[in-house]
Short mmCIF file of C-alpha atoms in Angstrom, two decimals:
data_model
loop_
_atom_site.label_atom_id
_atom_site.label_comp_id
_atom_site.label_asym_id
_atom_site.label_seq_id
_atom_site.Cartn_x
_atom_site.Cartn_y
_atom_site.Cartn_z
CA MET A 1 19.96 -29.30 -13.93
CA SER A 2 18.69 -30.52 -10.00
CA GLU A 3 15.92 -32.16 -9.32
CA SER A 4 15.84 -29.26 -7.13
CA ASP A 5 15.28 -26.86 -9.75
CA LEU A 6 13.26 -28.71 -12.14
CA VAL A 7 10.56 -28.73 -9.26
CA ALA A 8 10.80 -25.46 -8.59
CA ILE A 9 10.53 -24.45 -12.33
CA VAL A 10 7.62 -26.77 -11.99
CA GLY A 11 6.37 -24.78 -8.82
CA PHE A 12 6.48 -21.49 -10.05
CA VAL A 13 4.31 -23.05 -12.92
CA ALA A 14 1.81 -24.45 -11.17
CA LEU A 15 1.58 -21.11 -9.03
CA PHE A 16 0.99 -18.90 -11.79
CA GLY A 17 -1.13 -22.06 -13.17
CA LEU A 18 -3.52 -21.89 -10.09
CA MET A 19 -3.26 -17.95 -9.94
CA ALA A 20 -4.87 -17.55 -13.72
CA ILE A 21 -7.66 -20.06 -13.15
CA ARG A 22 -8.23 -17.37 -9.69
CA VAL A 23 -7.41 -19.82 -7.46
CA PRO A 24 -6.68 -17.17 -4.73
CA VAL A 25 -2.89 -16.09 -3.77
CA GLY A 26 -2.45 -17.22 -0.07
CA ILE A 27 -4.18 -20.81 -0.80
CA ALA A 28 -2.21 -21.43 -4.71
CA MET A 29 1.15 -19.99 -2.41
CA GLY A 30 0.17 -22.93 0.08
CA ILE A 31 -1.04 -25.85 -2.12
CA VAL A 32 2.35 -24.93 -4.06
CA GLY A 33 4.67 -24.89 -1.20
CA ILE A 34 3.53 -28.23 0.35
CA ALA A 35 3.38 -30.05 -2.73
CA GLY A 36 6.72 -28.97 -3.56
CA PHE A 37 8.92 -28.69 0.18
CA ALA A 38 7.23 -32.79 -0.10
CA MET A 39 8.42 -33.67 -3.32
CA ILE A 40 11.71 -32.74 -1.96
CA THR A 41 11.22 -33.76 1.55
CA GLY A 42 8.77 -35.89 1.77
CA TRP A 43 4.84 -35.25 3.37
CA GLY A 44 6.17 -36.23 6.86
CA PRO A 45 7.94 -33.31 7.20
CA ALA A 46 5.17 -31.45 5.29
CA LEU A 47 2.01 -32.39 7.02
CA ASN A 48 4.08 -31.38 9.08
CA GLN A 49 4.48 -27.67 8.79
CA LEU A 50 0.95 -27.21 7.27
CA ALA A 51 0.27 -27.94 10.70
CA ILE A 52 2.53 -25.40 13.26
CA SER A 53 2.87 -22.82 10.37
CA PRO A 54 -1.20 -21.36 10.46
CA LEU A 55 -0.61 -21.03 14.64
CA ARG A 56 3.16 -19.84 14.55
CA THR A 57 1.58 -16.83 11.51
CA ILE A 58 -1.79 -16.04 13.50
CA THR A 59 0.14 -16.22 17.35
CA ASP A 60 3.91 -14.08 15.68
CA TYR A 61 3.36 -10.31 18.14
CA ASN A 62 4.52 -8.88 15.11
CA THR A 63 1.70 -9.56 12.76
CA SER A 64 -0.96 -8.00 15.82
CA LEU A 65 -0.47 -5.04 14.09
CA ILE A 66 -2.04 -5.65 10.85
CA PRO A 67 -5.46 -6.84 11.86
CA MET A 68 -5.61 -3.66 14.50
CA PHE A 69 -5.13 -1.17 11.71
CA ILE A 70 -7.53 -2.66 8.97
CA LEU A 71 -9.98 -1.43 12.21
CA MET A 72 -9.28 1.35 11.93
CA GLY A 73 -9.17 1.74 8.40
CA VAL A 74 -12.61 0.62 8.59
CA PHE A 75 -13.49 3.00 11.34
CA ALA A 76 -11.99 5.59 9.72
CA THR A 77 -14.00 4.90 6.08
CA ARG A 78 -16.96 4.42 8.13
CA SER A 79 -17.22 7.19 10.71
CA GLY A 80 -17.16 10.29 7.39
CA ILE A 81 -14.35 11.49 8.32
CA SER A 82 -12.99 11.59 4.14
CA SER A 83 -15.84 13.82 3.70
CA GLU A 84 -14.25 16.85 6.45
CA LEU A 85 -10.60 15.45 5.21
CA PHE A 86 -12.89 16.95 1.17
CA GLY A 87 -13.84 20.03 2.59
CA ALA A 88 -11.36 21.18 4.33
CA GLY A 89 -9.05 20.65 1.26
CA ARG A 90 -11.73 22.57 -0.36
CA ALA A 91 -11.15 25.46 1.88
CA TRP A 92 -7.63 26.20 1.86
CA LEU A 93 -7.32 25.02 -2.15
CA GLY A 94 -10.64 25.11 -3.88
CA HIS A 95 -9.32 28.60 -5.16
CA LEU A 96 -6.49 28.00 -7.13
CA ARG A 97 -6.79 26.50 -10.81
CA GLY A 98 -8.45 22.93 -10.76
CA GLY A 99 -8.76 23.47 -6.50
CA LEU A 100 -10.84 20.59 -6.36
CA ALA A 101 -7.85 18.09 -7.49
CA LEU A 102 -5.76 19.61 -5.39
CA ALA A 103 -7.98 19.72 -2.22
CA THR A 104 -8.67 15.22 -3.84
CA ILE A 105 -5.02 14.82 -3.48
CA ALA A 106 -4.82 16.46 0.44
CA ALA A 107 -7.60 14.14 1.40
CA CYS A 108 -6.35 11.51 0.03
CA SER A 109 -2.76 11.77 1.59
CA GLY A 110 -5.13 12.59 5.35
CA PHE A 111 -6.82 9.58 4.60
CA ALA A 112 -4.08 7.46 4.55
CA ALA A 113 -2.42 8.89 7.14
CA ILE A 114 -5.35 6.31 9.08
CA SER A 115 -7.06 3.21 6.51
CA GLY A 116 -3.01 2.37 4.91
CA SER A 117 -5.23 1.10 1.99
CA SER A 118 -4.74 2.27 -1.47
CA VAL A 119 -8.11 0.06 -2.62
CA ALA A 120 -10.22 1.89 0.48
CA THR A 121 -8.85 5.17 0.40
CA ALA A 122 -9.62 5.47 -4.00
CA ALA A 123 -12.94 3.55 -3.02
CA THR A 124 -13.68 6.28 -0.30
CA MET A 125 -12.96 9.14 -1.98
CA SER A 126 -14.94 8.45 -5.80
CA LYS A 127 -17.76 9.00 -3.91
CA VAL A 128 -17.16 12.01 -1.61
CA ALA A 129 -15.23 13.59 -4.06
CA LEU A 130 -15.78 12.64 -8.38
CA PRO A 131 -19.21 13.94 -7.19
CA GLU A 132 -18.50 17.16 -6.79
CA MET A 133 -15.85 17.69 -9.77
CA ARG A 134 -18.04 16.21 -12.15
CA LYS A 135 -20.40 18.79 -10.64
CA ALA A 136 -17.90 21.84 -11.14
CA GLY A 137 -17.24 20.88 -14.44
CA TYR A 138 -14.35 18.87 -14.20
CA PRO A 139 -13.55 16.17 -16.91
CA ASP A 140 -13.75 13.05 -15.92
CA THR A 141 -9.64 12.32 -17.22
CA LEU A 142 -8.35 14.64 -14.86
CA ALA A 143 -11.53 13.94 -11.89
CA THR A 144 -10.55 10.02 -12.19
CA GLY A 145 -7.54 10.49 -12.75
CA VAL A 146 -6.36 12.13 -9.84
CA ILE A 147 -8.26 9.13 -7.26
CA ALA A 148 -6.74 6.63 -9.03
CA GLY A 149 -3.37 8.85 -8.31
CA GLY A 150 -3.50 9.97 -4.88
CA GLY A 151 -5.61 6.96 -3.71
CA THR A 152 -1.75 4.86 -3.82
CA LEU A 153 -1.13 7.25 -0.76
CA GLY A 154 -2.87 4.75 1.29
CA ILE A 155 -0.15 1.82 0.78
CA LEU A 156 2.71 4.43 1.22
CA ILE A 157 2.31 6.76 3.94
CA PRO A 158 2.46 5.52 7.27
CA PRO A 159 0.51 3.58 8.82
CA SER A 160 0.56 1.22 5.39
CA VAL A 161 -0.56 -2.36 6.02
CA VAL A 162 1.42 -3.11 3.57
CA LEU A 163 4.84 -1.70 4.40
CA ALA A 164 3.55 -3.98 7.84
CA ILE A 165 3.36 -7.23 6.06
CA TYR A 166 6.91 -6.22 4.34
CA ALA A 167 8.84 -6.36 7.59
CA TYR A 168 7.92 -9.87 9.30
CA ILE A 169 8.43 -11.10 5.58
CA THR A 170 12.22 -9.67 4.81
CA GLU A 171 12.13 -8.89 9.16
CA GLN A 172 13.03 -5.97 9.56
CA ASP A 173 11.33 -2.97 11.85
CA VAL A 174 8.18 -1.93 11.36
CA GLY A 175 8.98 1.26 13.46
CA GLN A 176 11.63 2.24 10.76
CA LEU A 177 9.72 1.38 8.02
CA PHE A 178 6.96 4.21 8.62
CA ILE A 179 8.77 6.32 9.69
CA ALA A 180 11.42 5.78 6.28
CA GLY A 181 7.56 6.87 4.39
CA VAL A 182 6.81 10.05 5.81
CA ILE A 183 9.40 12.02 3.55
CA PRO A 184 8.82 9.80 0.14
CA GLY A 185 4.88 10.43 0.92
CA LEU A 186 4.88 14.32 1.21
CA ILE A 187 6.99 13.98 -2.40
CA ALA A 188 3.88 12.30 -3.66
CA VAL A 189 1.90 14.42 -2.81
CA PHE A 190 3.59 17.35 -3.85
CA MET A 191 3.90 16.12 -7.20
CA TYR A 192 0.80 15.13 -7.32
CA MET A 193 -0.43 18.66 -7.16
CA ALA A 194 2.02 19.74 -9.53
CA VAL A 195 0.55 17.67 -12.44
CA VAL A 196 -3.00 19.06 -11.25
CA MET A 197 -1.54 22.46 -11.47
CA ILE A 198 0.00 21.63 -14.89
CA MET A 199 -3.53 19.65 -16.45
CA ALA A 200 -5.64 22.39 -14.70
CA ARG A 201 -3.64 25.38 -16.06
CA ASN A 202 -5.81 26.52 -18.56
CA ALA A 203 -9.16 26.45 -15.54
CA ALA A 204 -10.77 29.16 -14.48
CA PRO A 205 -10.00 29.87 -10.77
CA GLY A 206 -12.15 28.53 -8.11
CA ALA A 207 -13.83 31.18 -5.85
CA LYS A 208 -11.74 32.12 -2.26
CA ILE A 209 -13.17 31.91 0.87
CA GLY A 210 -12.55 34.12 3.78
CA ILE A 211 -9.98 33.01 6.18
CA ALA A 212 -12.55 33.15 9.18
CA GLU A 213 -14.76 29.81 7.03
CA ARG A 214 -11.44 28.00 6.15
CA LEU A 215 -10.42 27.73 9.47
CA ARG A 216 -14.19 26.99 10.36
CA ALA A 217 -13.05 23.98 7.82
CA LEU A 218 -10.09 22.97 9.90
CA ARG A 219 -12.46 21.69 12.72
CA GLY A 220 -13.63 18.41 11.60
CA ILE A 221 -9.66 17.48 10.67
CA TRP A 222 -8.43 17.94 13.87
CA ALA A 223 -9.25 15.24 15.59
CA VAL A 224 -7.24 13.31 12.26
CA ILE A 225 -4.06 15.40 12.45
CA LEU A 226 -3.99 15.15 16.39
CA LEU A 227 -4.42 11.26 15.32
CA PHE A 228 -1.45 10.76 13.36
CA ILE A 229 1.00 12.46 15.24
CA ALA A 230 0.16 10.74 18.15
CA ILE A 231 0.28 7.08 15.90
CA ILE A 232 3.81 8.03 13.55
CA GLY A 233 4.96 10.32 17.15
CA GLY A 234 5.16 7.54 19.19
CA ILE A 235 7.01 5.45 16.60
CA TYR A 236 9.32 8.06 16.00
CA MET A 237 10.07 8.99 19.88
CA GLY A 238 9.60 5.23 20.81
CA VAL A 239 6.82 5.98 23.22
CA VAL A 240 4.56 3.11 22.32
CA THR A 241 5.59 -0.22 19.71
CA PRO A 242 3.86 0.24 16.37
CA THR A 243 2.00 -2.82 17.76
CA GLU A 244 1.03 -0.73 20.38
CA ALA A 245 0.13 2.15 18.21
CA ALA A 246 -2.03 0.32 16.01
CA ALA A 247 -3.77 -0.59 19.17
CA ALA A 248 -4.17 2.71 20.33
CA GLY A 249 -4.71 4.22 16.80
CA ALA A 250 -8.20 1.70 15.79
CA PHE A 251 -9.99 2.49 20.00
CA LEU A 252 -9.35 6.64 19.48
CA THR A 253 -10.16 6.09 16.08
CA TRP A 254 -14.38 4.29 16.92
CA VAL A 255 -13.87 7.00 19.99
CA ILE A 256 -13.83 9.85 17.53
CA GLY A 257 -16.82 8.20 15.84
CA ALA A 258 -18.43 7.53 18.36
CA LEU A 259 -18.90 11.44 19.51
CA ARG A 260 -19.70 12.34 15.69
CA GLY A 261 -22.27 9.67 16.15
CA ARG A 262 -21.30 7.68 13.45
CA LEU A 263 -19.99 4.71 14.72
CA GLY A 264 -23.18 3.38 17.16
CA TRP A 265 -23.71 -0.26 17.83
CA ARG A 266 -24.98 -1.15 14.46
CA GLU A 267 -22.41 0.31 12.46
CA THR A 268 -19.29 -1.07 15.02
CA ARG A 269 -20.72 -4.45 14.85
CA ALA A 270 -20.52 -4.15 11.14
CA SER A 271 -17.31 -2.22 10.68
CA LEU A 272 -15.63 -5.18 13.57
CA VAL A 273 -17.19 -7.67 10.51
CA GLU A 274 -15.69 -6.36 7.80
CA ALA A 275 -12.44 -5.75 9.64
CA LEU A 276 -12.52 -9.65 9.58
CA ARG A 277 -12.61 -10.70 6.97
CA THR A 278 -10.42 -8.37 5.57
CA ALA A 279 -7.53 -9.48 8.63
CA VAL A 280 -8.69 -13.62 7.73
CA ALA A 281 -8.17 -12.54 3.87
CA ILE A 282 -4.15 -11.11 4.45
CA TYR A 283 -3.06 -13.62 7.34
CA THR A 284 -4.78 -16.61 4.90
CA ILE A 285 -1.99 -15.13 2.35
CA LEU A 286 0.78 -14.94 4.96
CA ILE A 287 0.17 -18.74 5.51
CA GLY A 288 0.06 -19.80 2.39
CA ALA A 289 3.40 -16.82 1.74
CA MET A 290 5.51 -19.14 5.02
CA LEU A 291 4.75 -22.50 3.83
CA PHE A 292 5.82 -21.15 -0.36
CA SER A 293 8.86 -20.08 1.64
CA TYR A 294 9.51 -23.29 3.06
CA PHE A 295 9.17 -24.57 -0.53
CA LEU A 296 12.21 -22.17 -1.02
CA ALA A 297 14.31 -22.60 1.16
CA VAL A 298 14.46 -26.41 0.55
CA THR A 299 14.61 -25.36 -3.57
CA GLN A 300 17.80 -22.66 -2.42
CA THR A 301 15.37 -20.08 -5.56
CA PRO A 302 16.71 -17.44 -3.94
CA GLN A 303 20.25 -18.50 -3.43
CA LYS A 304 20.45 -19.33 -6.54
CA ILE A 305 18.84 -16.37 -8.08
CA THR A 306 21.38 -13.79 -5.89
CA ALA A 307 24.38 -16.12 -7.41
CA TRP A 308 22.93 -16.00 -11.07
CA LEU A 309 22.17 -12.10 -10.43
CA THR A 310 25.11 -10.94 -8.84
CA GLY A 311 27.31 -13.60 -11.43
CA LEU A 312 26.64 -11.38 -14.15
CA ASP A 313 28.39 -8.24 -12.81
CA LEU A 314 26.38 -5.73 -13.33
CA GLY A 315 27.04 -3.99 -10.33
CA ALA A 316 24.86 -2.85 -7.90
CA TYR A 317 22.53 -0.37 -8.97
CA PRO A 318 21.89 -1.35 -12.67
CA THR A 319 20.73 -4.89 -11.33
CA LEU A 320 18.63 -3.22 -8.85
CA ALA A 321 17.08 -1.56 -12.19
CA LEU A 322 16.45 -5.30 -13.86
CA ILE A 323 15.02 -6.03 -10.52
CA LEU A 324 12.46 -3.08 -9.71
CA VAL A 325 11.62 -3.61 -14.08
CA PHE A 326 10.62 -6.85 -12.87
CA PHE A 327 8.32 -5.61 -10.25
CA LEU A 328 7.13 -3.03 -13.26
CA ALA A 329 5.78 -6.11 -15.09
CA MET A 330 4.79 -8.01 -12.55
CA GLY A 331 2.28 -5.60 -11.43
CA CYS A 332 0.76 -5.39 -14.87
CA ILE A 333 -0.59 -9.53 -14.04
CA LEU A 334 -0.38 -9.51 -10.13
CA ASP A 335 -1.92 -7.15 -7.26
CA ALA A 336 -0.18 -5.62 -4.71
CA MET A 337 -0.48 -7.61 -1.89
CA ALA A 338 0.65 -10.61 -4.02
CA MET A 339 3.76 -8.78 -5.28
CA ILE A 340 4.86 -8.07 -2.14
CA ILE A 341 4.26 -11.87 -0.54
CA LEU A 342 5.72 -13.70 -3.76
CA LEU A 343 8.63 -11.86 -5.64
CA VAL A 344 10.09 -9.87 -2.08
CA PRO A 345 11.65 -13.15 -0.59
CA ILE A 346 13.12 -13.99 -4.09
CA VAL A 347 14.65 -11.10 -4.62
CA PHE A 348 15.27 -9.91 -1.20
CA PRO A 349 18.71 -12.12 -0.29
CA VAL A 350 20.26 -10.06 -4.13
CA VAL A 351 19.53 -6.72 -2.84
CA THR A 352 20.69 -6.85 1.00
CA GLN A 353 24.08 -8.84 -0.95
CA LEU A 354 24.51 -5.56 -2.79
CA GLY A 355 24.94 -3.85 -0.37
CA PHE A 356 21.17 -1.77 -0.28
CA ASP A 357 19.47 -0.84 2.62
CA PRO A 358 16.79 -3.12 3.19
CA ILE A 359 14.21 -0.39 4.74
CA TRP A 360 14.97 1.87 1.54
CA PHE A 361 14.38 -0.94 -0.86
CA GLY A 362 11.23 -1.54 1.28
CA ILE A 363 10.17 2.73 0.51
CA ILE A 364 11.38 2.04 -2.88
CA VAL A 365 9.87 -1.81 -3.43
CA VAL A 366 6.26 -0.09 -1.95
CA MET A 367 6.54 2.98 -4.85
CA THR A 368 7.22 0.27 -7.19
CA VAL A 369 4.10 -1.68 -6.52
CA GLU A 370 2.13 1.93 -6.18
CA LEU A 371 2.77 1.98 -9.95
CA GLY A 372 1.12 -1.38 -10.23
CA LEU A 373 -2.33 0.20 -8.58
CA ILE A 374 -2.81 2.44 -11.55
CA THR A 375 -0.74 0.52 -14.69
CA PRO A 376 -3.35 -1.18 -17.21
CA PRO A 377 -4.07 -3.66 -17.47
CA ILE A 378 -4.57 -5.17 -13.79
CA GLY A 379 -4.83 -1.43 -12.28
CA MET A 380 -6.34 -2.03 -8.82
CA ASN A 381 -6.98 1.52 -8.36
CA VAL A 382 -8.58 2.17 -11.58
CA PHE A 383 -11.13 -0.72 -10.80
CA VAL A 384 -12.54 0.00 -7.72
CA ILE A 385 -13.19 3.79 -9.18
CA ASN A 386 -14.69 1.76 -12.11
CA ALA A 387 -17.00 -0.35 -9.33
CA VAL A 388 -17.61 2.63 -7.45
CA ILE A 389 -18.61 4.93 -10.41
CA ARG A 390 -19.94 2.85 -13.30
CA ASP A 391 -20.43 5.44 -15.51
CA ALA A 392 -16.58 6.27 -15.02
CA LYS A 393 -15.13 4.03 -18.12
CA LEU A 394 -12.05 1.65 -17.75
CA THR A 395 -10.37 3.42 -20.66
CA THR A 396 -10.73 7.25 -19.58
CA ILE A 397 -9.58 6.40 -16.37
CA PHE A 398 -6.05 4.64 -17.35
CA LYS A 399 -5.70 7.69 -19.42
CA GLY A 400 -6.67 10.47 -16.71
CA VAL A 401 -4.29 8.39 -14.57
CA MET A 402 -0.81 8.85 -17.10
CA PRO A 403 0.42 11.60 -16.27
CA PHE A 404 0.84 10.52 -12.33
CA VAL A 405 2.31 6.94 -13.45
CA ALA A 406 5.35 9.41 -15.31
CA ALA A 407 5.54 11.46 -11.08
CA ASP A 408 5.36 7.88 -10.09
CA ILE A 409 8.12 7.41 -12.21
CA VAL A 410 10.42 10.56 -11.25
CA ARG A 411 10.08 10.24 -7.97
CA LEU A 412 10.56 6.41 -7.95
CA ILE A 413 14.43 7.38 -9.73
CA VAL A 414 15.11 10.62 -7.47
CA LEU A 415 14.41 8.66 -4.53
CA VAL A 416 17.42 5.79 -5.83
CA ALA A 417 19.26 8.16 -6.77
CA LEU A 418 19.01 9.84 -2.95
CA PRO A 419 19.21 7.02 -0.66
CA ALA A 420 18.74 10.04 2.85
CA LEU A 421 15.74 11.44 1.23
CA THR A 422 14.42 7.97 2.47
CA LEU A 423 16.30 6.77 5.68
CA TRP A 424 17.21 10.44 7.34
CA LEU A 425 13.97 10.11 9.94
CA PRO A 426 14.72 6.94 10.60
CA ARG A 427 18.30 7.59 10.93
CA THR A 428 16.72 9.86 14.06
CA MET A 429 14.67 8.44 15.42
CA GLY A 430 14.39 8.19 19.23
#
């Protein structure tokens, strides 16, 4: 075993040890990255990287869209759009068996399209949809499971902050990644709705609503629809860059909230502060990831893992399956952001060596991360719902979300087997 191999092993043990004692992942990666880099190259080069990496990360044009999409999501949350999305879904789907749960899935997909955050989607819809489903007599297993599952759409349906971070780490086109998430996102919505209809097959149908009232319910969400079309359509046709779309989306979301009287000066200031805090947390992780990447580079860890995996001669798809199983296992102990930033730089060279499309792999990785958001023991979305609705038991939520986990696994298998479903739209971009 070479010195660099020993340093790499010690580094990873130290990293997981720091995270185990609740050191924030960005700081843990930064500490291990600098210390490990110094052990190989000396403290002079290590401190030089520490001096230039934060500024390089913060001023990188490719990361500038992240705070804009975060701000857009915060404005959307504070402007009450979620209630109108749920109301529209209820008007059109409420008469079906499990109609309120179907409306929740529809509202989650709509909110995901303007928030880009799974946690925000789950937290917001917990406040909006869960009381209504309880009032209608829905069991907590179904009501909380729907919200936890639907919340995962926040990191897949574009614009997604997680996809933007994947693009930055792997140096891929973020616009293509956003467009690639559209069809898998729609498939997820329809599969979740199918799960709801199966779970609620014995439930009584809701009352029917006339067409006039249904059309009135759409008035509250026209702005959301136009906003999504403007952002994703603009990126798809090449009219705007993703960064320009992010800035325009944040501004237009604020305009929508202000015109509805929900984003006055006090709310706007609070939104800016909240977005700033979130952005600082994400940039801290990105800076730590950059420092850790230097450590990986000098120890040649990705290259050695690539050589080892390809040397097993398992074939492309069995190796991919091994990587995804590893991601699923790590999802039980790491949150979504940590999985993307820590694991993708290690396995990405393997994936490209095997000939897989990096855009397609990005979607597959995000769907795998989605599973981590709703599977024990971490299950971030489950804990978010439990924190918002205190009397919703963790065991009840995990039980309710299991059918959605099964649907996610089926969807993952389908999209791995049929890459064209993911890549068709990006290949037609203007």
